[in-house]
C-alpha positions as YAML, in Angstrom:
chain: A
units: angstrom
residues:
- id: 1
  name: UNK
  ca: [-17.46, 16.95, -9.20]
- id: 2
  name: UNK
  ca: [-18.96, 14.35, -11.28]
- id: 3
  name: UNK
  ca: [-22.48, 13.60, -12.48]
- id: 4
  name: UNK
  ca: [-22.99, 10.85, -10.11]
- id: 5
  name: UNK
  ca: [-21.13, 12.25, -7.27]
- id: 6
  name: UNK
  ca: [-23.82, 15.66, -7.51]
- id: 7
  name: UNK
  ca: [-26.59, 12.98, -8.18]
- id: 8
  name: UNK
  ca: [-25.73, 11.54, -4.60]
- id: 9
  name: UNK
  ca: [-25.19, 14.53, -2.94]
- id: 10
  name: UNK
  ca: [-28.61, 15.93, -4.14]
- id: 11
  name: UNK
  ca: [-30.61, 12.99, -2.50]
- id: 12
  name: UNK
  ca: [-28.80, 12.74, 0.46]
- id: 13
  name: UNK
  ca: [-29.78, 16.77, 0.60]
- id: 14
  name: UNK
  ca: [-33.32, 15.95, 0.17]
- id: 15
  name: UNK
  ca: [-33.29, 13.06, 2.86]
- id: 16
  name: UNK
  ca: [-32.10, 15.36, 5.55]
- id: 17
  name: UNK
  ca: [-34.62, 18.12, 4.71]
- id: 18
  name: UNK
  ca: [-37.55, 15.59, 5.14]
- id: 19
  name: UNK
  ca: [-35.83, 14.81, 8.54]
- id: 20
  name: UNK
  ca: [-35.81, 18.14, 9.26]
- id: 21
  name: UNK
  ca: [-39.35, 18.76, 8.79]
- id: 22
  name: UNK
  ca: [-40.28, 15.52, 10.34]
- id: 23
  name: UNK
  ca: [-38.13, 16.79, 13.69]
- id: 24
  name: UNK
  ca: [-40.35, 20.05, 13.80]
- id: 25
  name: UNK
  ca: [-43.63, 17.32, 14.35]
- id: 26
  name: UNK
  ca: [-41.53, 15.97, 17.19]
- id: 27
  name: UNK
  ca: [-40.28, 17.41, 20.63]
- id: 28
  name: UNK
  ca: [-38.07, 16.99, 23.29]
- id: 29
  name: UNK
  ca: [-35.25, 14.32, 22.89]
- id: 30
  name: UNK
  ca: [-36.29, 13.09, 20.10]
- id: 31
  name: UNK
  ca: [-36.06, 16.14, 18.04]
- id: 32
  name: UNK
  ca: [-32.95, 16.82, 19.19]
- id: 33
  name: UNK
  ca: [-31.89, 13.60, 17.80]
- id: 34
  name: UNK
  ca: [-33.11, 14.39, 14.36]
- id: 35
  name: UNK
  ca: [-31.91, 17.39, 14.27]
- id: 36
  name: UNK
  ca: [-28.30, 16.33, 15.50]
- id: 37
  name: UNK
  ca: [-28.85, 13.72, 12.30]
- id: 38
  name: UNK
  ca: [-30.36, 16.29, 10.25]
- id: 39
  name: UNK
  ca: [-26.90, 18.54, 10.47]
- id: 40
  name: UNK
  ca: [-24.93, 15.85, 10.15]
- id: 41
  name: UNK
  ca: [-26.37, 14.97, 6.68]
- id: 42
  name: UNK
  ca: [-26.03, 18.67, 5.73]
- id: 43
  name: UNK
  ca: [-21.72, 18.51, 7.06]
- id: 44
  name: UNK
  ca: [-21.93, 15.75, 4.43]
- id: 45
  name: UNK
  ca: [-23.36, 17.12, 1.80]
- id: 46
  name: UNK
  ca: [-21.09, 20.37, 2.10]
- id: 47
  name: UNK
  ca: [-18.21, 17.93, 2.89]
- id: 48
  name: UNK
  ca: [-15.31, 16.83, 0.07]
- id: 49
  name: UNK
  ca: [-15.92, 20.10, -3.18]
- id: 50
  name: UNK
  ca: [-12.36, 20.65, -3.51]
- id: 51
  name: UNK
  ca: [-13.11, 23.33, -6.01]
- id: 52
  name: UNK
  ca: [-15.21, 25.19, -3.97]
- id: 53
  name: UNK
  ca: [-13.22, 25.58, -0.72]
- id: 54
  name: UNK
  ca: [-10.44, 26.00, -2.50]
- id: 55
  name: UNK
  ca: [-12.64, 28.90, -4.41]
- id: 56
  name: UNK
  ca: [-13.89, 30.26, -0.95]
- id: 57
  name: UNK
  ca: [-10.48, 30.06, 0.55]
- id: 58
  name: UNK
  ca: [-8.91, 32.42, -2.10]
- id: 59
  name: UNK
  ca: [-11.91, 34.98, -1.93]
- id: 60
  name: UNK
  ca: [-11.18, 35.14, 2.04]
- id: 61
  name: UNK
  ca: [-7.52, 35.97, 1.32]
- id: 62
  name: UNK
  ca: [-8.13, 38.20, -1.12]
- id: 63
  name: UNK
  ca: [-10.86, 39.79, 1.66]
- id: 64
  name: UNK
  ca: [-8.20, 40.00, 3.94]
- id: 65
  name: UNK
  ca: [-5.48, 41.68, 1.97]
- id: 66
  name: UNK
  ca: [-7.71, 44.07, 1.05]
- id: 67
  name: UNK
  ca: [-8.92, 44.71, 4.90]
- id: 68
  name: UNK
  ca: [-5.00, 45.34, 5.66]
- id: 69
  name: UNK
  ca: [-4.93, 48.17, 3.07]
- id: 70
  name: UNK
  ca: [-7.83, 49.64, 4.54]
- id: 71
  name: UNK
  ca: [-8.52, 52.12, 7.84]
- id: 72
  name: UNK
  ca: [-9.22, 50.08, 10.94]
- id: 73
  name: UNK
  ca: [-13.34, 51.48, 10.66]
- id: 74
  name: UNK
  ca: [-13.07, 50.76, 6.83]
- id: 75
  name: UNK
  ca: [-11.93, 47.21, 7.26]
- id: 76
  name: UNK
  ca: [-14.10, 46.20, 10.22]
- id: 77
  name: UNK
  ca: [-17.05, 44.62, 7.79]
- id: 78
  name: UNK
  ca: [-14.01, 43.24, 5.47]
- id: 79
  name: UNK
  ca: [-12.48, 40.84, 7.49]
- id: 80
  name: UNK
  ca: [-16.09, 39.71, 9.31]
- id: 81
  name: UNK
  ca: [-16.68, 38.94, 5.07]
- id: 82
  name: UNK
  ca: [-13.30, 36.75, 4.85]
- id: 83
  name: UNK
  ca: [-13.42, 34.80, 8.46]
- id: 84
  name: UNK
  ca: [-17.21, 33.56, 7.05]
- id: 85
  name: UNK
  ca: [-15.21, 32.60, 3.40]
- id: 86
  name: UNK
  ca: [-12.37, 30.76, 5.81]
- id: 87
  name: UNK
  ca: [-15.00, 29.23, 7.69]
- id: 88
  name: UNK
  ca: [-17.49, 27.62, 4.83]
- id: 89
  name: UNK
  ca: [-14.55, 26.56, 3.17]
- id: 90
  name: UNK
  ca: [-13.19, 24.48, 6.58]
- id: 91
  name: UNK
  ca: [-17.18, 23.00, 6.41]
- id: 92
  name: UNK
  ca: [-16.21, 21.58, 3.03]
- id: 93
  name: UNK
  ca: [-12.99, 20.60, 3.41]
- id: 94
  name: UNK
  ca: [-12.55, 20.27, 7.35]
- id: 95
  name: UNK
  ca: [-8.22, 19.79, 7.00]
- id: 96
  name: UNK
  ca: [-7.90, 23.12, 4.75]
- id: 97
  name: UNK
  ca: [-4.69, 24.32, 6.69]
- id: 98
  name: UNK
  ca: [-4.11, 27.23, 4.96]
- id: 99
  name: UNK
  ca: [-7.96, 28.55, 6.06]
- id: 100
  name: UNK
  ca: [-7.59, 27.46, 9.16]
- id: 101
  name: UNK
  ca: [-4.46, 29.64, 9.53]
- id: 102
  name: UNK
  ca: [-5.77, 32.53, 7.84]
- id: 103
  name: UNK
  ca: [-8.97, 32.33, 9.83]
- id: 104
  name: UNK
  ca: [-7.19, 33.06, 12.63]
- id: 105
  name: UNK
  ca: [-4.81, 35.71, 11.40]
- id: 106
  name: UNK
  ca: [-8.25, 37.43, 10.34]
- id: 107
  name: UNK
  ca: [-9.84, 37.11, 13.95]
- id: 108
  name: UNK
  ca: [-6.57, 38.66, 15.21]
- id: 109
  name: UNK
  ca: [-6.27, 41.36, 12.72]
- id: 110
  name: UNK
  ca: [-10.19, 42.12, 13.53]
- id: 111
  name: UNK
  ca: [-9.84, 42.32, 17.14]
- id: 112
  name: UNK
  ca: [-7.39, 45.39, 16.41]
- id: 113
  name: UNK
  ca: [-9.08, 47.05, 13.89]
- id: 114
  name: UNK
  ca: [-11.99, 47.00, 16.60]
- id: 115
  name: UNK
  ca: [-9.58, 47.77, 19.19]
- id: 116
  name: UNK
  ca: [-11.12, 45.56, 21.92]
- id: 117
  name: UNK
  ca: [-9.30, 43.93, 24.92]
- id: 118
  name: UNK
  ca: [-7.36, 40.86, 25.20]
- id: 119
  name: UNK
  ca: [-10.16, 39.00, 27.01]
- id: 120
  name: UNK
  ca: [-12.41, 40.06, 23.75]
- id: 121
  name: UNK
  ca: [-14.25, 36.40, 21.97]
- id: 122
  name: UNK
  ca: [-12.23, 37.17, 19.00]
- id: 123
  name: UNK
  ca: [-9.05, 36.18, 20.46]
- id: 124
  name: UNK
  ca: [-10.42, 32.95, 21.64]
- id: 125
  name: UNK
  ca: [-11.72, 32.36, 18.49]
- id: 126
  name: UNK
  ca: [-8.17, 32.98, 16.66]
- id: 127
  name: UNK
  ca: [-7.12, 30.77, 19.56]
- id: 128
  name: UNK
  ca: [-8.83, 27.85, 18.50]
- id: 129
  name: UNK
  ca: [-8.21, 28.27, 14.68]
- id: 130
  name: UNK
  ca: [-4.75, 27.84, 15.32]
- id: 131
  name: UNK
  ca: [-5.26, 24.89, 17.56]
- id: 132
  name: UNK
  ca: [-6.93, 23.48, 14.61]
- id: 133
  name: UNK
  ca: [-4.37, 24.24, 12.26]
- id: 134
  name: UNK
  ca: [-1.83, 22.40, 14.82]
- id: 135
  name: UNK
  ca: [-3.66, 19.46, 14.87]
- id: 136
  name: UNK
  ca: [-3.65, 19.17, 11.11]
- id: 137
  name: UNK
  ca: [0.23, 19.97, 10.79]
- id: 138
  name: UNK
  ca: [2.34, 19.57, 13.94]
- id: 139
  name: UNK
  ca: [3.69, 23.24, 14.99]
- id: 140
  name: UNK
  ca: [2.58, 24.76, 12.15]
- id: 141
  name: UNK
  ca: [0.37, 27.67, 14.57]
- id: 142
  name: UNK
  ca: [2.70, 27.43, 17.39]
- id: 143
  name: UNK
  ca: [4.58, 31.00, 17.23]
- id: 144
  name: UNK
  ca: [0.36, 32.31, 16.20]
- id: 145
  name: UNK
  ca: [-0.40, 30.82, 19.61]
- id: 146
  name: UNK
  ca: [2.62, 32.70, 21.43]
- id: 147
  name: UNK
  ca: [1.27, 35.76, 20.02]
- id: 148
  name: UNK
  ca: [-2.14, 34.94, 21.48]
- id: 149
  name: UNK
  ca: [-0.46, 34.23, 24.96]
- id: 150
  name: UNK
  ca: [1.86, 37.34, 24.52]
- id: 151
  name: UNK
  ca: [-1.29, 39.83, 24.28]
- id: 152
  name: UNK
  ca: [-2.74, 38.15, 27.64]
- id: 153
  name: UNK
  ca: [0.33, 38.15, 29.16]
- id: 154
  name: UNK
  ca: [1.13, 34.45, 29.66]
- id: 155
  name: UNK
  ca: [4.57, 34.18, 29.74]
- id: 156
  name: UNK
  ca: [4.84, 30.63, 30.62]
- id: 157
  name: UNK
  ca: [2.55, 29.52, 27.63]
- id: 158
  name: UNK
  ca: [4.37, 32.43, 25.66]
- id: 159
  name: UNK
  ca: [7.69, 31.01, 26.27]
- id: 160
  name: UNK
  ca: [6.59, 27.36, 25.90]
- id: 161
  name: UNK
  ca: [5.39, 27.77, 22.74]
- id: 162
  name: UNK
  ca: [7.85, 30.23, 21.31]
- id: 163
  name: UNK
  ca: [10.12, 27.08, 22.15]
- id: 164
  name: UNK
  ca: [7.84, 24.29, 20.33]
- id: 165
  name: UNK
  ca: [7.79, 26.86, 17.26]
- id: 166
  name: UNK
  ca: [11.59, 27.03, 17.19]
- id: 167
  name: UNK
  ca: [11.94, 22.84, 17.31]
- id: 168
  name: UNK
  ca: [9.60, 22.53, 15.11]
- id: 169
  name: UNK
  ca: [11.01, 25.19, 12.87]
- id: 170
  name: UNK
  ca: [8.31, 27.78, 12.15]
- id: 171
  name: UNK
  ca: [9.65, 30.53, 13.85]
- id: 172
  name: UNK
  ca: [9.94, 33.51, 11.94]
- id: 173
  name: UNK
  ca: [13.07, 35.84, 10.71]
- id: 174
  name: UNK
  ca: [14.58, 37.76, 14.18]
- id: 175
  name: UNK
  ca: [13.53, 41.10, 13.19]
- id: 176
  name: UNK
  ca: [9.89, 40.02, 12.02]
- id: 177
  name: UNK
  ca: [9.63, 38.65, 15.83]
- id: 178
  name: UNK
  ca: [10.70, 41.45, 17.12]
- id: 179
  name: UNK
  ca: [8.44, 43.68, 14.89]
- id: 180
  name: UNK
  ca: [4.84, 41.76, 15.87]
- id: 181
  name: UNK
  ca: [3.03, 44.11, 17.68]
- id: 182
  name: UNK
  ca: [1.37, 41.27, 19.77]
- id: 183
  name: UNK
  ca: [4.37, 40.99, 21.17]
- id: 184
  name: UNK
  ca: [4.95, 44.38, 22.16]
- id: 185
  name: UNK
  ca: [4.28, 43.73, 26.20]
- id: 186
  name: UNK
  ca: [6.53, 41.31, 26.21]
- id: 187
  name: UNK
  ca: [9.71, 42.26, 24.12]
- id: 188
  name: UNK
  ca: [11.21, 43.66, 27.26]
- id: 189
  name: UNK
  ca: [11.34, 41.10, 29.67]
- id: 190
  name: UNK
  ca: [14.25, 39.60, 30.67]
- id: 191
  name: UNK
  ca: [12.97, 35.92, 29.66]
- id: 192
  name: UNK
  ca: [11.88, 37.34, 25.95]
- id: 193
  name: UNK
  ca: [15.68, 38.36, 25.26]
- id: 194
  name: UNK
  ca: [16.99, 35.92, 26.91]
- id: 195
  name: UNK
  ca: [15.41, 33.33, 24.70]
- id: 196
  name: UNK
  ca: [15.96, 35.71, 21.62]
- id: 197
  name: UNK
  ca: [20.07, 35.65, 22.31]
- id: 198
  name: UNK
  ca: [19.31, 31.66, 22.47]
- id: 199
  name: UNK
  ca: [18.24, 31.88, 18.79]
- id: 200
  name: UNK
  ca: [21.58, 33.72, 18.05]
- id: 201
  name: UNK
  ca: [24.10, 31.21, 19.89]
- id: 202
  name: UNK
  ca: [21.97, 28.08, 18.54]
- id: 203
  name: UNK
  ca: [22.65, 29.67, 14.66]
- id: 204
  name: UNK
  ca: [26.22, 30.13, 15.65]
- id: 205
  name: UNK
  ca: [26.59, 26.47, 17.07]
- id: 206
  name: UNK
  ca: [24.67, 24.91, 14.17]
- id: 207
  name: UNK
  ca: [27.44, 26.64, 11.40]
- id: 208
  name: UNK
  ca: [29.85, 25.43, 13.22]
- id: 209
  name: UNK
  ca: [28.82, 22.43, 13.31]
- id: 210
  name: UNK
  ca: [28.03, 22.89, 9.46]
- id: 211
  name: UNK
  ca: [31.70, 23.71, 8.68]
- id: 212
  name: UNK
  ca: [33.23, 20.92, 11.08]
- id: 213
  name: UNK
  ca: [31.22, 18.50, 9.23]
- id: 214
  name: UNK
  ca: [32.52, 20.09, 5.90]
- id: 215
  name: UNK
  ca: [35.99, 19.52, 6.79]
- id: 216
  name: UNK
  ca: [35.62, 15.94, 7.78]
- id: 217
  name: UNK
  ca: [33.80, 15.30, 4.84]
- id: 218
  name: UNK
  ca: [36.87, 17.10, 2.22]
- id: 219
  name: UNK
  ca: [39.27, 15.04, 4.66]
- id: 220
  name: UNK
  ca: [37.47, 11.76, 4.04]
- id: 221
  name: UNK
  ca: [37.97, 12.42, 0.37]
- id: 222
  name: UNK
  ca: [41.47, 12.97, 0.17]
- id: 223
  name: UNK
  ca: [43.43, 10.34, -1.48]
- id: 224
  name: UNK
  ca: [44.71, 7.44, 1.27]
- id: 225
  name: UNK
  ca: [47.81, 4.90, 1.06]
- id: 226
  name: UNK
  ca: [46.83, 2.07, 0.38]
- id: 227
  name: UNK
  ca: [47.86, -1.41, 2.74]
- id: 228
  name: UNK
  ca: [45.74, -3.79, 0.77]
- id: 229
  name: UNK
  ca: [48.04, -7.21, -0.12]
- id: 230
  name: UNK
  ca: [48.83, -7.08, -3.92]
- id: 231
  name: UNK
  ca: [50.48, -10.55, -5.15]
- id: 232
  name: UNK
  ca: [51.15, -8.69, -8.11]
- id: 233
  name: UNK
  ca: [53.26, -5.78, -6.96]
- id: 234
  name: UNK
  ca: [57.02, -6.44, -5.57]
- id: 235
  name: UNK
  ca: [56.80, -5.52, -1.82]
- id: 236
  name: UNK
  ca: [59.40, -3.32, -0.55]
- id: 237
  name: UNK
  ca: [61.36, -5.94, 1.72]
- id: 238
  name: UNK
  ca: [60.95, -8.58, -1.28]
- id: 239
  name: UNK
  ca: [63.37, -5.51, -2.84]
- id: 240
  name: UNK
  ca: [65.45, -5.18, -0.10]
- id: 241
  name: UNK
  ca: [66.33, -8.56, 0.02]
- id: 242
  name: UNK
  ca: [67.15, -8.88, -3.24]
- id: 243
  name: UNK
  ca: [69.81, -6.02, -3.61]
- id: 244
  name: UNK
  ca: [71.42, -8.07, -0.63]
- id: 245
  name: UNK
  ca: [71.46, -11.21, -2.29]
- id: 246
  name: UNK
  ca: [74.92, -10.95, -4.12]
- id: 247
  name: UNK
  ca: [76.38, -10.07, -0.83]
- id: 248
  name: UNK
  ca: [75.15, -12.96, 0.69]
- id: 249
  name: UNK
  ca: [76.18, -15.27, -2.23]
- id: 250
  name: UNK
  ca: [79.60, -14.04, -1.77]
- id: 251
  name: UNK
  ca: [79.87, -14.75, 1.46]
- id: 252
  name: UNK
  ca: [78.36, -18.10, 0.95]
- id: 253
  name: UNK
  ca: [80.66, -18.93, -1.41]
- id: 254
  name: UNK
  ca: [83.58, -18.38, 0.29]
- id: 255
  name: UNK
  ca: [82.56, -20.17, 2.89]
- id: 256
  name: UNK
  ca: [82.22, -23.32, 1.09]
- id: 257
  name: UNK
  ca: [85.43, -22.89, -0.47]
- id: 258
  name: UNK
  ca: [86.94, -23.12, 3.10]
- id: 259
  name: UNK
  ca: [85.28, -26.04, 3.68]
- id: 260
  name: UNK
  ca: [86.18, -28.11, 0.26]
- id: 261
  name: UNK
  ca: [90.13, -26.76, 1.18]
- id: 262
  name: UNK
  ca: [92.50, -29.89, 2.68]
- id: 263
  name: UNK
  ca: [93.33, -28.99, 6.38]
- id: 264
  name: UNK
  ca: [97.00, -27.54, 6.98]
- id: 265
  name: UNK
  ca: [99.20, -29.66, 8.87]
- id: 266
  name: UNK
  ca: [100.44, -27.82, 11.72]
- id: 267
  name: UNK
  ca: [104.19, -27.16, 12.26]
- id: 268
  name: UNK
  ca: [106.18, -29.61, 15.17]
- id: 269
  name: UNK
  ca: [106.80, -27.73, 17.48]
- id: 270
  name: UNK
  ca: [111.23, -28.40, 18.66]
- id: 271
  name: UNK
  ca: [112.22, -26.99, 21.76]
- id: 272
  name: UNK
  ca: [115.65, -26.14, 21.27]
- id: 273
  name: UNK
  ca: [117.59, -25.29, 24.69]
- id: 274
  name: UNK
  ca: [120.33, -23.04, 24.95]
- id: 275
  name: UNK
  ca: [123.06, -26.30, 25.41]
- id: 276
  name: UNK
  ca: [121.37, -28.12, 22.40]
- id: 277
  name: UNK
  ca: [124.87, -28.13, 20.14]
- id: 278
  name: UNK
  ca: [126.77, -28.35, 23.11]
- id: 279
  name: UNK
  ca: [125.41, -31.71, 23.95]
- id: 280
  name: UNK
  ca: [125.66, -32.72, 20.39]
- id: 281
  name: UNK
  ca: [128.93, -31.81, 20.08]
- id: 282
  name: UNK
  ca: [130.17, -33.95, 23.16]
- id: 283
  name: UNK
  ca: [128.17, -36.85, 22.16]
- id: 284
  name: UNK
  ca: [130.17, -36.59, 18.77]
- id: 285
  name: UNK
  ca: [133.90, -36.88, 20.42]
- id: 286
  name: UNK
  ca: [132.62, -39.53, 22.55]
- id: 287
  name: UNK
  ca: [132.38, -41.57, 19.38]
- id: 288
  name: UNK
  ca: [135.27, -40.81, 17.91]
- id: 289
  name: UNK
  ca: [137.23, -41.88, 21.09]
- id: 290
  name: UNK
  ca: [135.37, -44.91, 21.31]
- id: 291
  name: UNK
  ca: [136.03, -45.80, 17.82]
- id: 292
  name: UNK
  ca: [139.59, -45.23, 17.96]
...
């Protein structure tokens, strides 16, 4: 933090406790009032150290990893220790996912160690830490929330949001479900595998979608024939035409010789009857005699 951001947050700290002490010379509404301003100021002042929630977020996860390695009697004062680091740090930096998550992992992990009931303030408290982390990131909480339903025995709100969790894609491995023990009353209903087998077949569907769309894609690339125009390149009936034009010249050519040819005159036809000489032979004497 710089010297004139400390400089500012130092006199707005001294404003509100002159408010303060100026609401204890008041009463009724009007103290409230100054009081409700008076905590405001001190959210601000608290508000926007990114070093020190991030500082106080990292001492309550190291609290809480060492609560987990602990006895449940052992670890009781541990994790109280690391929900107040998760909390502070949330009053400085109010969006601090990661403390709001682990805030409410810690409340959970609490109410075991203390082995209270599933109507016990704790779990309403890791309730609404992970309602906070949703509303920073979208879904982020959801399957933390179906554990909270799955230890009251909601199944509706269970199943709901072990569905948002699995759109929204922060659902855990199978076997780390399965493994939660604040799921335990619920693993053996008929709705809980039911909905487990549902994460199998969607897997299944979505790699063979996956492969489908691999094979489509290695068709696309293969090599095409190509039906583009070229001017440039012969075209296969420009060929073809071609090898049949000496053929064609032939038969042009003889054709125009017929045609240059003089016509043939055609043969008189004589018709020659059987008596033809006869007759000529007769008409022969008669000219002799007539001569004579």
């Amino acid at each position: 933090m710089s010297f004139f951001a400390s400089f500012t947050k130092k006199s707005k700290l001294d404003a509100a406790v002159k408010k303060a002490d100026k609401a204890r010379k008041k009463e009724g509404s009007e103290a409230d009032q100054l009081l409700k301003e008076v905590y405001q100021d001190y959210s601000d002042v608290l508000t926007g150290d990114p070093v020190r929630a991030a500082t106080l977020y990292h001492w309550g996860v190291t609290l809480l990893n060492q609560a987990k390695t602990k006895t449940p009697s052992e670890s009781i004062n541990i994790y109280r220790n690391a929900i107040a680091k998760f909390s502070f740090c949330m009053t400085l930096d109010p969006n601090y996912l990661a403390a709001a998550m682990d805030a409410g992992v810690a409340c959970m992990d609490l109410a075991r160690a203390r082995g209270v009931g599933s109507t016990d303030e704790l779990y309403e408290m890791a309730k609404r830490q992970f309602e906070k982390a949703n509303s920073i990131q979208a879904g982020v909480a959801t399957f933390n929330l179906a554990c909270v339903y799955g230890i009251h025995g909601d199944n509706e709100n269970c199943l709901a949001a072990l569905k948002i969790a699995k759109d929204k894609g922060s659902l855990p491995e199978d076997a780390d479900i399965l493994a939660d023990p604040d799921l335990d009353s619920i693993k053996n209903q008929a709705w809980f595998k039911e909905f487990m087998a549902s994460l199998v077949d969607d897997r299944r569907l979505a790699e063979e979608k996956k492969l489908a769309a691999k094979a489509a894609e290695e068709e696309a690339k293969k090599p095409k024939e190509k039906t583009e125009f070229d001017p440039y390149k012969p075209q296969k009936k420009k060929v073809e035409e071609k090898k049949n034009e000496p053929e064609a010249n032939e038969t042009a050519t003889t054709a125009a010789d017929e045609t240059k040819a003089p016509p043939k005159k055609a043969a008189k036809k004589v018709s020659k009857s059987p008596n033809a000489d006869e007759s000529l032979s007769i008409e022969a004497n008669d000219s002799d005699e007539s001569v004579d």
